[in-house]
Tab-separated table of C-alpha atoms and ligand atoms in Angstrom:
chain	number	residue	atom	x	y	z
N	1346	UNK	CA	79.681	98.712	118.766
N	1347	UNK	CA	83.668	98.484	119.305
N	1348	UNK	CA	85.534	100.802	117.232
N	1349	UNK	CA	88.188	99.122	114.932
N	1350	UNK	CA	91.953	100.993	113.713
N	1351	UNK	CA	90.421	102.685	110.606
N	1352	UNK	CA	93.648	103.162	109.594
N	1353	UNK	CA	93.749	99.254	108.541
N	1354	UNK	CA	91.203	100.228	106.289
N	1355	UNK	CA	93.281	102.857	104.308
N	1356	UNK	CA	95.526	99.296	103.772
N	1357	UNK	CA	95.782	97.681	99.678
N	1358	UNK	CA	93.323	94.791	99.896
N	1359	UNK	CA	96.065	91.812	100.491
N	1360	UNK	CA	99.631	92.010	101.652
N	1361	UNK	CA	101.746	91.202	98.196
N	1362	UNK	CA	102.915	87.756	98.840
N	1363	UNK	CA	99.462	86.489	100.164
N	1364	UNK	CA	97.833	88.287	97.409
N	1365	UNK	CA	100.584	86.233	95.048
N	1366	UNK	CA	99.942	83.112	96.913
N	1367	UNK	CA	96.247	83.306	96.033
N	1368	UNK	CA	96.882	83.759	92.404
N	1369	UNK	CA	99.193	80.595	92.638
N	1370	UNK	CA	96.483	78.404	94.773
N	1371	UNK	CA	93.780	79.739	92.320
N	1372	UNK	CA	96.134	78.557	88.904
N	1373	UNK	CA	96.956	75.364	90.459
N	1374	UNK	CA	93.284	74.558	91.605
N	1375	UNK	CA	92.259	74.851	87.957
N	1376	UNK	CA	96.011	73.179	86.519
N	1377	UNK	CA	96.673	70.622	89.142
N	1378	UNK	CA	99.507	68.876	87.193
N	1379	UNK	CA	101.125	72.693	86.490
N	1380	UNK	CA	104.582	71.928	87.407
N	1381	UNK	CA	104.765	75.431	89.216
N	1382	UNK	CA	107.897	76.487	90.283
N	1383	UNK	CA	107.572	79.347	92.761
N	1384	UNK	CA	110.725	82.584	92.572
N	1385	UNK	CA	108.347	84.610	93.817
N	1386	UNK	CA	108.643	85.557	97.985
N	1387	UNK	CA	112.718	85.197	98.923
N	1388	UNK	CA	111.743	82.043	101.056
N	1389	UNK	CA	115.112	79.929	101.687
N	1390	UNK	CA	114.670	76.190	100.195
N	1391	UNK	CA	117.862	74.719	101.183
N	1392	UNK	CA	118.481	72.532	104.670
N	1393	UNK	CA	119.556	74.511	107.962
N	1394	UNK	CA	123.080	74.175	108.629
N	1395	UNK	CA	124.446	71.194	110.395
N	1396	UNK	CA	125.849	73.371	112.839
N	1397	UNK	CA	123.167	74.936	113.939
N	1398	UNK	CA	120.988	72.175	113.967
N	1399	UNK	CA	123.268	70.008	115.929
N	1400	UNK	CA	123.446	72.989	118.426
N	1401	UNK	CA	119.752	72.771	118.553
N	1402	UNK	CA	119.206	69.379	119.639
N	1403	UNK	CA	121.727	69.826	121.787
N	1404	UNK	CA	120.116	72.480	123.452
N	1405	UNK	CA	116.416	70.611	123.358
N	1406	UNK	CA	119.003	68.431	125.469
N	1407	UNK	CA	119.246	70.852	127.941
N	1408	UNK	CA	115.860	71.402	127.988
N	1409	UNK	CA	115.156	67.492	128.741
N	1410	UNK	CA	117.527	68.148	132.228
N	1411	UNK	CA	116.552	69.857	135.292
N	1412	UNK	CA	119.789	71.195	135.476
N	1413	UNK	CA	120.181	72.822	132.469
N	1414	UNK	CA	116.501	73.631	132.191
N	1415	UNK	CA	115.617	77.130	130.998
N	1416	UNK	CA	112.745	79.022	131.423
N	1417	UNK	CA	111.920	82.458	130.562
N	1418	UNK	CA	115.412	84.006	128.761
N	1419	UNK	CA	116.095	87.811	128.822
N	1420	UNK	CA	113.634	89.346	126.497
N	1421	UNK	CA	116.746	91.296	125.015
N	1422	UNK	CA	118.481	87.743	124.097
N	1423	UNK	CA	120.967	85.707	125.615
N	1424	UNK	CA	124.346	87.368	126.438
N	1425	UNK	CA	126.514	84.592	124.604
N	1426	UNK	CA	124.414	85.452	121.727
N	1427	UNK	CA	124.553	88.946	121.900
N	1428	UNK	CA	128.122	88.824	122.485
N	1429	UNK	CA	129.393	86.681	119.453
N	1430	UNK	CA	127.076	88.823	117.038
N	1431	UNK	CA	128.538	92.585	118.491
N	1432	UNK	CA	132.032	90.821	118.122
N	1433	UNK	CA	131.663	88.866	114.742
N	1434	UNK	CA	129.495	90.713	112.704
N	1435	UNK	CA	130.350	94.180	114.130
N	1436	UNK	CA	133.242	94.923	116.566
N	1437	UNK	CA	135.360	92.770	113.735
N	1438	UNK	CA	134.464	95.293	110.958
N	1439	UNK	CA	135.186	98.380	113.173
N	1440	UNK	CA	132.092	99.130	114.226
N	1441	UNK	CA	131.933	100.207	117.917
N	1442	UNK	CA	128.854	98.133	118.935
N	1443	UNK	CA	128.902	97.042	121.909
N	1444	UNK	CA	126.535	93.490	122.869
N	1445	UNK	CA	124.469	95.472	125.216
N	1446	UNK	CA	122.887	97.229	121.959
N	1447	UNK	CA	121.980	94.134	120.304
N	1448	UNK	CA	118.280	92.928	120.793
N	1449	UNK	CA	117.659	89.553	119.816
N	1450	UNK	CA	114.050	89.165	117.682
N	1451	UNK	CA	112.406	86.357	115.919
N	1452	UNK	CA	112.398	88.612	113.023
N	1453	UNK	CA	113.532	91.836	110.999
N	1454	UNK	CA	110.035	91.969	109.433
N	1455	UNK	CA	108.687	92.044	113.132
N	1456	UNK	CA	111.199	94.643	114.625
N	1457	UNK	CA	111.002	97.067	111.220
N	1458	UNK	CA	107.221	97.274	112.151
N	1459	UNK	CA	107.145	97.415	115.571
N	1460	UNK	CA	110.204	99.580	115.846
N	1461	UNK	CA	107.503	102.659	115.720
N	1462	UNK	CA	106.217	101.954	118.344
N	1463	UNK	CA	108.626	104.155	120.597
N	1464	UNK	CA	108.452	107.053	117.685
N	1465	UNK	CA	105.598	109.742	117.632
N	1466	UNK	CA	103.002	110.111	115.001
N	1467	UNK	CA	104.435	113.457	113.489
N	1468	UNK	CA	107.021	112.577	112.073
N	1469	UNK	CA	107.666	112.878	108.341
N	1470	UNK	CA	108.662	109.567	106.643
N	1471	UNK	CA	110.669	108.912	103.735
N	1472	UNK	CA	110.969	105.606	102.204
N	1473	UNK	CA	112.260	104.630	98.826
N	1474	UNK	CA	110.038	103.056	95.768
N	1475	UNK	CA	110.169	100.509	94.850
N	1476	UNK	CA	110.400	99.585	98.805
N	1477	UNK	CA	110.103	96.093	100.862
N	1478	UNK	CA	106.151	96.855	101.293
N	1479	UNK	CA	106.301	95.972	105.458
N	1480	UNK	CA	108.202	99.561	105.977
N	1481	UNK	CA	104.667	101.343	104.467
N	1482	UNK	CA	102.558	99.069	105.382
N	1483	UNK	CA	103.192	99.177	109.132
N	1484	UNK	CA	103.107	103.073	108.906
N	1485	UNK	CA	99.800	103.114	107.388
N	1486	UNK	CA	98.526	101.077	110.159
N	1487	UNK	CA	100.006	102.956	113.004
N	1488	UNK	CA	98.356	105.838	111.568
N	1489	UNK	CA	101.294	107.863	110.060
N	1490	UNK	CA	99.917	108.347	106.260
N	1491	UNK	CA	96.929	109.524	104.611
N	1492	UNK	CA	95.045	107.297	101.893
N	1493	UNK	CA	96.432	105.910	99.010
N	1494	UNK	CA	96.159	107.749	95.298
N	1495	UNK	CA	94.923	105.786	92.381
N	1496	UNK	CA	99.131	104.672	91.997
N	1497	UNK	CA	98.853	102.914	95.804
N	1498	UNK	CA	100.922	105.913	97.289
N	1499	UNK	CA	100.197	107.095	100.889
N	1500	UNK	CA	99.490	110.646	101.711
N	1501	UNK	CA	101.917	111.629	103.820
N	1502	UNK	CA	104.755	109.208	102.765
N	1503	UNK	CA	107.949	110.951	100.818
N	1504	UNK	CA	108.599	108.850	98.460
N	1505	UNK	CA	112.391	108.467	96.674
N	1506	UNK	CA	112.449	106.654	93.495
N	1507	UNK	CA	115.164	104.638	92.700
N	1508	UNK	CA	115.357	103.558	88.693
N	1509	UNK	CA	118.242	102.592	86.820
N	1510	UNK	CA	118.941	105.980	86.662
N	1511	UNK	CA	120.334	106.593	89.533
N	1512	UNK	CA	121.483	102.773	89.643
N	1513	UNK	CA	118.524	102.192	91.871
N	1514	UNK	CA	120.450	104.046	94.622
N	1515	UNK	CA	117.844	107.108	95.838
N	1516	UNK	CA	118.497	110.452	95.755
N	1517	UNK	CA	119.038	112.300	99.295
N	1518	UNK	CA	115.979	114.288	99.762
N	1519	UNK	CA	115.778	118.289	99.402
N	1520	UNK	CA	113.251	118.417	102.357
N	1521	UNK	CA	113.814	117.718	105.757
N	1522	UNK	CA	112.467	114.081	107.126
N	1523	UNK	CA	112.690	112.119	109.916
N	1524	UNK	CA	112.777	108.570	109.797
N	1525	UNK	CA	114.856	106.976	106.373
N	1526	UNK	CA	113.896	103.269	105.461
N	1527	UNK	CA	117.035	102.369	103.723
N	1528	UNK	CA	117.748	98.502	102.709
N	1529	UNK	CA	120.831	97.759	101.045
N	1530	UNK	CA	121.410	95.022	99.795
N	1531	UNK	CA	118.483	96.296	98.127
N	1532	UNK	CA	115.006	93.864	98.707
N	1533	UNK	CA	113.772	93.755	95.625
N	1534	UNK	CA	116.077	95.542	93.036
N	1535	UNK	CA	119.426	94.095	94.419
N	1536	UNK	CA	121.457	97.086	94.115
N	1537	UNK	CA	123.713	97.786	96.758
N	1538	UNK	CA	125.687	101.462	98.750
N	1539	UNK	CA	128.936	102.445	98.250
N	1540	UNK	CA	130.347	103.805	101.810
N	1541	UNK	CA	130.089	106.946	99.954
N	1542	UNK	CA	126.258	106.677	99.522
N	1543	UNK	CA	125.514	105.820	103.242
N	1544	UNK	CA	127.851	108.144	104.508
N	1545	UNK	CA	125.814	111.016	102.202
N	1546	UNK	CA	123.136	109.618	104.130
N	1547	UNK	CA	124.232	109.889	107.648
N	1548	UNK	CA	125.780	113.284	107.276
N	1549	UNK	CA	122.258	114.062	105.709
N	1550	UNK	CA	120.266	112.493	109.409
N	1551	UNK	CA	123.071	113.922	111.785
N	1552	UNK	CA	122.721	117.660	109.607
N	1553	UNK	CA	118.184	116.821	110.099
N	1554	UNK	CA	118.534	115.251	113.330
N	1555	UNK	CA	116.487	112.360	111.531
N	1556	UNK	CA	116.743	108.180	111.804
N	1557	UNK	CA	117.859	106.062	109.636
N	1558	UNK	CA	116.350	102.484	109.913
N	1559	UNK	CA	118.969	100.261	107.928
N	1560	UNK	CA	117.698	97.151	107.138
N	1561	UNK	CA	120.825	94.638	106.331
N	1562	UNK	CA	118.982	91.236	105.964
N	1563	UNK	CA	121.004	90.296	103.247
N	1564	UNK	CA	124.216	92.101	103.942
N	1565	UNK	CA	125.666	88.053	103.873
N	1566	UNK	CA	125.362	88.173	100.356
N	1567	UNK	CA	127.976	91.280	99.638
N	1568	UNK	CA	130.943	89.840	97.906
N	1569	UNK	CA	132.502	93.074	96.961
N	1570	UNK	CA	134.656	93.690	99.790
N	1571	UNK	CA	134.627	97.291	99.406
N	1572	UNK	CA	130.574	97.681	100.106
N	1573	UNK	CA	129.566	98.156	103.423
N	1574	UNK	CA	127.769	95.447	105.446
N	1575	UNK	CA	126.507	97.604	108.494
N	1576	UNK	CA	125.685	101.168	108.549
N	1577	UNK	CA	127.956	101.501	112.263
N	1578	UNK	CA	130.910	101.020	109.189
N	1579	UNK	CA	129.793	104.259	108.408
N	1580	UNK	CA	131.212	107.518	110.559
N	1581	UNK	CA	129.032	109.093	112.502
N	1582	UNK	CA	125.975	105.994	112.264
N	1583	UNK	CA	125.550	105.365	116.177
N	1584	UNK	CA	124.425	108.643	116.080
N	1585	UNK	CA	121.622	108.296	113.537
N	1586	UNK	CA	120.852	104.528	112.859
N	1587	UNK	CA	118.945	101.573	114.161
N	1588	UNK	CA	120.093	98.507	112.329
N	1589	UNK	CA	118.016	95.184	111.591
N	1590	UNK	CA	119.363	92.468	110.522
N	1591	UNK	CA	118.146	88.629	110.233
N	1592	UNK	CA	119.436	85.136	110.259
N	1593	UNK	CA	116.672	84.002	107.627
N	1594	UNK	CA	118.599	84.446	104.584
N	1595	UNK	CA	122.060	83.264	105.483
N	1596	UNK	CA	121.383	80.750	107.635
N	1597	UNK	CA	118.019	79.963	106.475
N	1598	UNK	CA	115.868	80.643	109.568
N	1599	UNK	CA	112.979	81.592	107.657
N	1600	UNK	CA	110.863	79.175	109.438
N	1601	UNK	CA	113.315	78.810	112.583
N	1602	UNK	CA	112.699	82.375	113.442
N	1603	UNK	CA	115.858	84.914	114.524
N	1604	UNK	CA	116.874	88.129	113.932
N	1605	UNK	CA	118.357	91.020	116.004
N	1606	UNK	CA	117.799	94.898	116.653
N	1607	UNK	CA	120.947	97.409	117.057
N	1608	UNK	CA	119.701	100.301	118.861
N	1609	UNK	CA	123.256	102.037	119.932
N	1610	UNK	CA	122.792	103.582	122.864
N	1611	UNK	CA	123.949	107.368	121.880
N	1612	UNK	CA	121.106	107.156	119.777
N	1613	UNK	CA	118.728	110.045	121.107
N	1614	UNK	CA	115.194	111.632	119.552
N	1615	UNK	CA	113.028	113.909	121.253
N	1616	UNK	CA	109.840	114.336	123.719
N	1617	UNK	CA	106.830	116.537	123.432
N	1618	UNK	CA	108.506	118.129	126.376
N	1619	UNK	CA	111.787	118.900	124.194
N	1620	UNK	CA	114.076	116.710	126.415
N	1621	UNK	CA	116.416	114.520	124.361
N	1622	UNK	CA	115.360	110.401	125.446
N	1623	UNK	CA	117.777	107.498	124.267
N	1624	UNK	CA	116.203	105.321	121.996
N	1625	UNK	CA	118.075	102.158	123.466
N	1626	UNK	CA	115.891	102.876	126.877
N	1627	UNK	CA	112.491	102.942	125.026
N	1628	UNK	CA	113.276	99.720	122.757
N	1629	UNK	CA	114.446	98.202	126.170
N	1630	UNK	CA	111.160	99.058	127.890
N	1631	UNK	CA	109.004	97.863	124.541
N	1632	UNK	CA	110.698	94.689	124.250
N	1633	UNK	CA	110.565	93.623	127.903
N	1634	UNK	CA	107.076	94.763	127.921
N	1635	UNK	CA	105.579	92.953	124.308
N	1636	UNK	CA	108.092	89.973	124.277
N	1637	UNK	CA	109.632	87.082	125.965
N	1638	UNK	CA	112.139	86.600	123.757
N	1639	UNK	CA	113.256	83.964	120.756
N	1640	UNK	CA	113.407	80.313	122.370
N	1641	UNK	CA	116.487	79.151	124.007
N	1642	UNK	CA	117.236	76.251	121.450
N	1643	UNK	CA	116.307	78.269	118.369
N	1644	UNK	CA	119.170	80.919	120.068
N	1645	UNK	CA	121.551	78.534	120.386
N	1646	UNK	CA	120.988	77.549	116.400
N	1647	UNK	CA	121.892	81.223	116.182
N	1648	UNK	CA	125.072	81.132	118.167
N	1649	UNK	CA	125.929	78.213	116.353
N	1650	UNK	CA	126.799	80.342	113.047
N	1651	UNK	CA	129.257	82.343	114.684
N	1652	UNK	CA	131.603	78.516	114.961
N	1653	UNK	CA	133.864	78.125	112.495
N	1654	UNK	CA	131.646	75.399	111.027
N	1655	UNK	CA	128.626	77.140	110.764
N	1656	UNK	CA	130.782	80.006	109.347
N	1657	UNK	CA	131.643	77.640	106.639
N	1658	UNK	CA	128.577	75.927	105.995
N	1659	UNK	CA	126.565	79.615	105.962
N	1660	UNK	CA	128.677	80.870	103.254
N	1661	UNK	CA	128.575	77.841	101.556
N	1662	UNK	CA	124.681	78.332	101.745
N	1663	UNK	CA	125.198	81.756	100.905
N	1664	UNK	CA	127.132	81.186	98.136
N	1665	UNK	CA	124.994	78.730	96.431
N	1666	UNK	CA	122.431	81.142	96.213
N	1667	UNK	CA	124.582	83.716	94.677
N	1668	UNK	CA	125.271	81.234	92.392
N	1669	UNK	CA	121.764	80.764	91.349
N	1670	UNK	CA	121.311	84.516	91.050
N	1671	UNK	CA	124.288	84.386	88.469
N	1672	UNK	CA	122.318	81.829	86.047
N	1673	UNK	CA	119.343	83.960	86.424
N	1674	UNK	CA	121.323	86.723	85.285
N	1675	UNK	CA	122.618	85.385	82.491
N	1676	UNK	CA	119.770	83.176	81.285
N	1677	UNK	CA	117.665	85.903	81.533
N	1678	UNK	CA	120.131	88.472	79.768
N	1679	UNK	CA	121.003	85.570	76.723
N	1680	UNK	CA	117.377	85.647	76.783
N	1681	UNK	CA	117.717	89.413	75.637
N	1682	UNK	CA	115.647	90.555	78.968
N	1683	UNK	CA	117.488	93.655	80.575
N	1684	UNK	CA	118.851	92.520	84.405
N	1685	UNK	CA	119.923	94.650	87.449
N	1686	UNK	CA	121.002	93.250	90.835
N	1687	UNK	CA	121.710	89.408	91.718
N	1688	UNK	CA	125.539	90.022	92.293
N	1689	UNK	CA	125.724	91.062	95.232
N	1690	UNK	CA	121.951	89.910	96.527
N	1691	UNK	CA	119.769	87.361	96.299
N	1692	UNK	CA	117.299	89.107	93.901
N	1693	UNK	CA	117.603	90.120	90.223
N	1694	UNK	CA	115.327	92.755	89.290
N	1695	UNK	CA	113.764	92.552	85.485
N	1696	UNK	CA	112.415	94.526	83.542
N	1697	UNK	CA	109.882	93.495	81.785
N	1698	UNK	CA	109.583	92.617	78.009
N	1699	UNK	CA	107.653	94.547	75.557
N	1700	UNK	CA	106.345	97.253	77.370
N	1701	UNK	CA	104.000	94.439	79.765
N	1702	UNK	CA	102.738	95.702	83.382
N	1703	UNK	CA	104.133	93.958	86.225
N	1704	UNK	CA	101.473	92.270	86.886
N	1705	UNK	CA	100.387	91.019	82.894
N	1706	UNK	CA	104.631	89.415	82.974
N	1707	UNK	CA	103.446	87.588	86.460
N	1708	UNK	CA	100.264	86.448	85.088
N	1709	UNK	CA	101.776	85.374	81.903
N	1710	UNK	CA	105.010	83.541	83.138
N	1711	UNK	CA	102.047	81.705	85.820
N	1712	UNK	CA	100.206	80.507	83.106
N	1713	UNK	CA	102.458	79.991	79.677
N	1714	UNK	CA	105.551	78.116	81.976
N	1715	UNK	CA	104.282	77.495	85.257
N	1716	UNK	CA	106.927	80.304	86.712
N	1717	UNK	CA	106.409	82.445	90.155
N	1718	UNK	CA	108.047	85.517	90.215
N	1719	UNK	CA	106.948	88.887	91.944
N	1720	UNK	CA	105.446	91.697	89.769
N	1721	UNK	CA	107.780	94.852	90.523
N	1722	UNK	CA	104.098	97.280	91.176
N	1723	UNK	CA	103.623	95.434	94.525
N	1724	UNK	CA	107.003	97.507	96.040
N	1725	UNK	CA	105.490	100.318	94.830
N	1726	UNK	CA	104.858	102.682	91.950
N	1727	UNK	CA	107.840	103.185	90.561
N	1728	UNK	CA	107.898	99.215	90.549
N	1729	UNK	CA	106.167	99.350	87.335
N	1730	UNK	CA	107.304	97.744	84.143
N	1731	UNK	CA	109.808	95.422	86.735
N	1732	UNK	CA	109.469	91.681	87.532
N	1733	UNK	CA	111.465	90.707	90.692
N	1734	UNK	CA	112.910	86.889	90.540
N	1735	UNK	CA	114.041	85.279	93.360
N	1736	UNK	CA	117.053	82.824	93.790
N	1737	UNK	CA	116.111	81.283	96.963
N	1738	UNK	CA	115.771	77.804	95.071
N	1739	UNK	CA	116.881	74.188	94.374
N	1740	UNK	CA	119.887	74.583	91.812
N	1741	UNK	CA	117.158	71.736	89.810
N	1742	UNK	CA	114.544	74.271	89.856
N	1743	UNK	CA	115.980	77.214	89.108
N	1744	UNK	CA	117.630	75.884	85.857
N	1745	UNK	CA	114.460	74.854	84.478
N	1746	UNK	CA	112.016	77.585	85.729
N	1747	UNK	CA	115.085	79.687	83.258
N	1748	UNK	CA	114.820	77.161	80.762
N	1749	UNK	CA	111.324	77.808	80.396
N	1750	UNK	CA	111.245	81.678	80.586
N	1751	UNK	CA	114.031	81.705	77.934
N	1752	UNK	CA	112.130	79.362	75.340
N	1753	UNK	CA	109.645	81.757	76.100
N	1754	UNK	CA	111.073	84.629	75.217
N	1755	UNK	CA	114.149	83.969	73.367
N	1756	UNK	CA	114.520	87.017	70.740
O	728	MLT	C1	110.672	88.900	100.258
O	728	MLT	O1	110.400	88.027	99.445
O	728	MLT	O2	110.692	90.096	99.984
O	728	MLT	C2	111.008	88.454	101.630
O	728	MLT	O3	110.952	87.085	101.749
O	728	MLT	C3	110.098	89.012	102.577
O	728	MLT	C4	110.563	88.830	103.967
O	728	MLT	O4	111.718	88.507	104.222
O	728	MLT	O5	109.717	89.050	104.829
């Protein structure tokens, strides 16, 4: 009989937001007139800019013309694309990235997991906990950990708490590792890096000749202009960091589908053979050998956010959330539950009242007022006790899903 990956079998039974959505089908099955209101996975709610969606049908006008027909793009992304993002979001912040080293994706989620596919199975992996579960989850799958302990942690893994203690910002590691999973703003406490913290953690890769993979989906959401919104703002990143970043969560593309890759090309790891190999050349070759690229319209959405209309209308997206992650806050704090994150981020991280699991608070707020959140344990152990809420919703909905919790729970 054909041999499976055994390594999927290693995996928790459900990936956490299908394992929430089940819980959610199964309560409203048996309460079909629950008014549920769902906080839970950081799923967008609001309408695509007008921008980018006139740039799209635009562009399906193109396609509708033999003339400005397009087939097959580069599988790297279109230049015009590439070009505005290296300018906009990086050359105009100082960062030396140039628009060769962007790779246009149809997702970060995507590109964090298949990213390891051009790095070796030996290396030693450090991500923190709680963590956005796709960074283990892919590594378990591609064969880089052990089995999980009775807590859900990999053999294998290193593992850096972050906790309030250390303002959910994790500790640079006493023993050497190779590839970093770093994600600021932080998915799910909301915390975010000084310059100082990222730069501790670049002179930490260049000193361990390790990678950092930065994830900066929701860098949009930094208001604080003295955080850092790419990792190249950092000295010394092009020679230690692959950047990801997405246009789900500013522009919400969640179900449009963009994203790009920075792989700088002085970005070097090495071969059995001890030869040095530029990264750039092997995402390159993986790309143009797994992918044909992200459509032409849904690009041309993309480009559309670097106009100074969809520049408006994204932070006015942006912004709205923000502001729903500010009544969280404080409807949640006047409700006498402790908060962290949701100024600078889309998520507010809670802990949990009266000493309740993660998953007892999810399972209650479900089934007392109708409320979908995400139980901290599913980012991982030190998750525990924490209750992630989301504030990718209506302005309607996320009043009254805080109206409810604070009736609840009022002191
Ligand atoms: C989340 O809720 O953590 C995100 O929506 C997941 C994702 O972006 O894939």
């Amino acid at each position: 009989m054909v041999k499976i990956n055994d390594n999927y079998l290693k995996l928790k039974a459900g990936y956490l937001f299908p394992e929430i959505a089940r819980r959610v089908t199964a309560f409203a099955q048996a309460n079909p007139d629950a008014p549920i209101i769902r906080l839970g996975i950081g799923d967008v709610t609001e309408p695509l800019p007008l921008a980018c969606r006139e740039a799209m049908i635009a562009a399906v006008h193109d396609m509708g013309d033999r003339n400005t027909f397009k087939g097959y793009g580069p599988e790297q992304g279109y230049e015009w694309l590439r070009e505005k993002i290296a300018q906009q979001d990086f050359q105009a912040r100082g960062c030396e990235i140039d628009a060769s080293e962007v790779f246009i994706s149809d997702g970060s989620k995507c590109d964090t997991g298949n990213i390891l596919d051009i790095f070796g199975k030996d290396n030693a992996i450090a991500v923190t906990d709680p963590v956005y579960p796709v960074y283990v989850d892919t590594n378990v799958m591609a064969g880089h950990t052990g089995t999980a302990n009775e807590k859900g942690e990999y053999g294998g893994l290193v593992y850096l708490p972050i906790t309030a203690e250390n303002d959910f910002t994790a500790q640079i590691p006493e023993q050497k590792v190779d590839l970093i999973y770093l994600c600021f703003p932080n998915n799910p406490t909301g915390a975010t890096a000084s310059k100082e913290h990222l730069q501790a953690w670049v002179n930490y890769a260049k000193a361990n000749g390790s990678i950092i993979f930065f994830d900066a989906a929701y860098e949009a959401f930094i208001t604080d202009p003295n955080l850092p919104h790419s990792i190249y703002e950092i000295e010394g990143a092009r020679d230690c960091a692959i950047e990801f970043r997405s246009f789900s969560k500013n522009a919400g593309f969640t179900g449009t589908r963009c994203a790009l890759t920075v792989v700088p090309k002085t970005l070097k790891a090495k071969a059995t053979d001890g030869s040095e190999v530029e990264l750039w050349k092997l995402w390159n070759r993986r790309q143009s050998t797994k992918f044909n690229g992200v459509s032409y319209i849904v690009q041309r959405g993309a480009e559309a956010v670097y106009s100074p209309q969809g520049q408006t209308e994204v932070k006015a997206l942006v912004n709205f959330y923000l502001e729903n992650a500010q009544i969280i806050r404080d409807r949640l704090t006047e409700a006498g539950l402790k908060v962290y994150g949701g100024i600078n981020a889309p998520y507010v991280w809670v802990k949990t009242p009266n000493g309740l699991s993660s998953w007892d608070f999810f399972d209650k707020l479900l089934q007392t007022v109708n409320v979908v959140g995400t139980p901290g344990s599913g980012f991982g152990a030190a998750g525990e006790g924490y209750f992630r809420i989301s504030a990718f919703n209506s302005r309607t909905n996320v009043e009254e899903a805080m109206r409810r919790i604070t009736q609840q729970f009022k002191l």
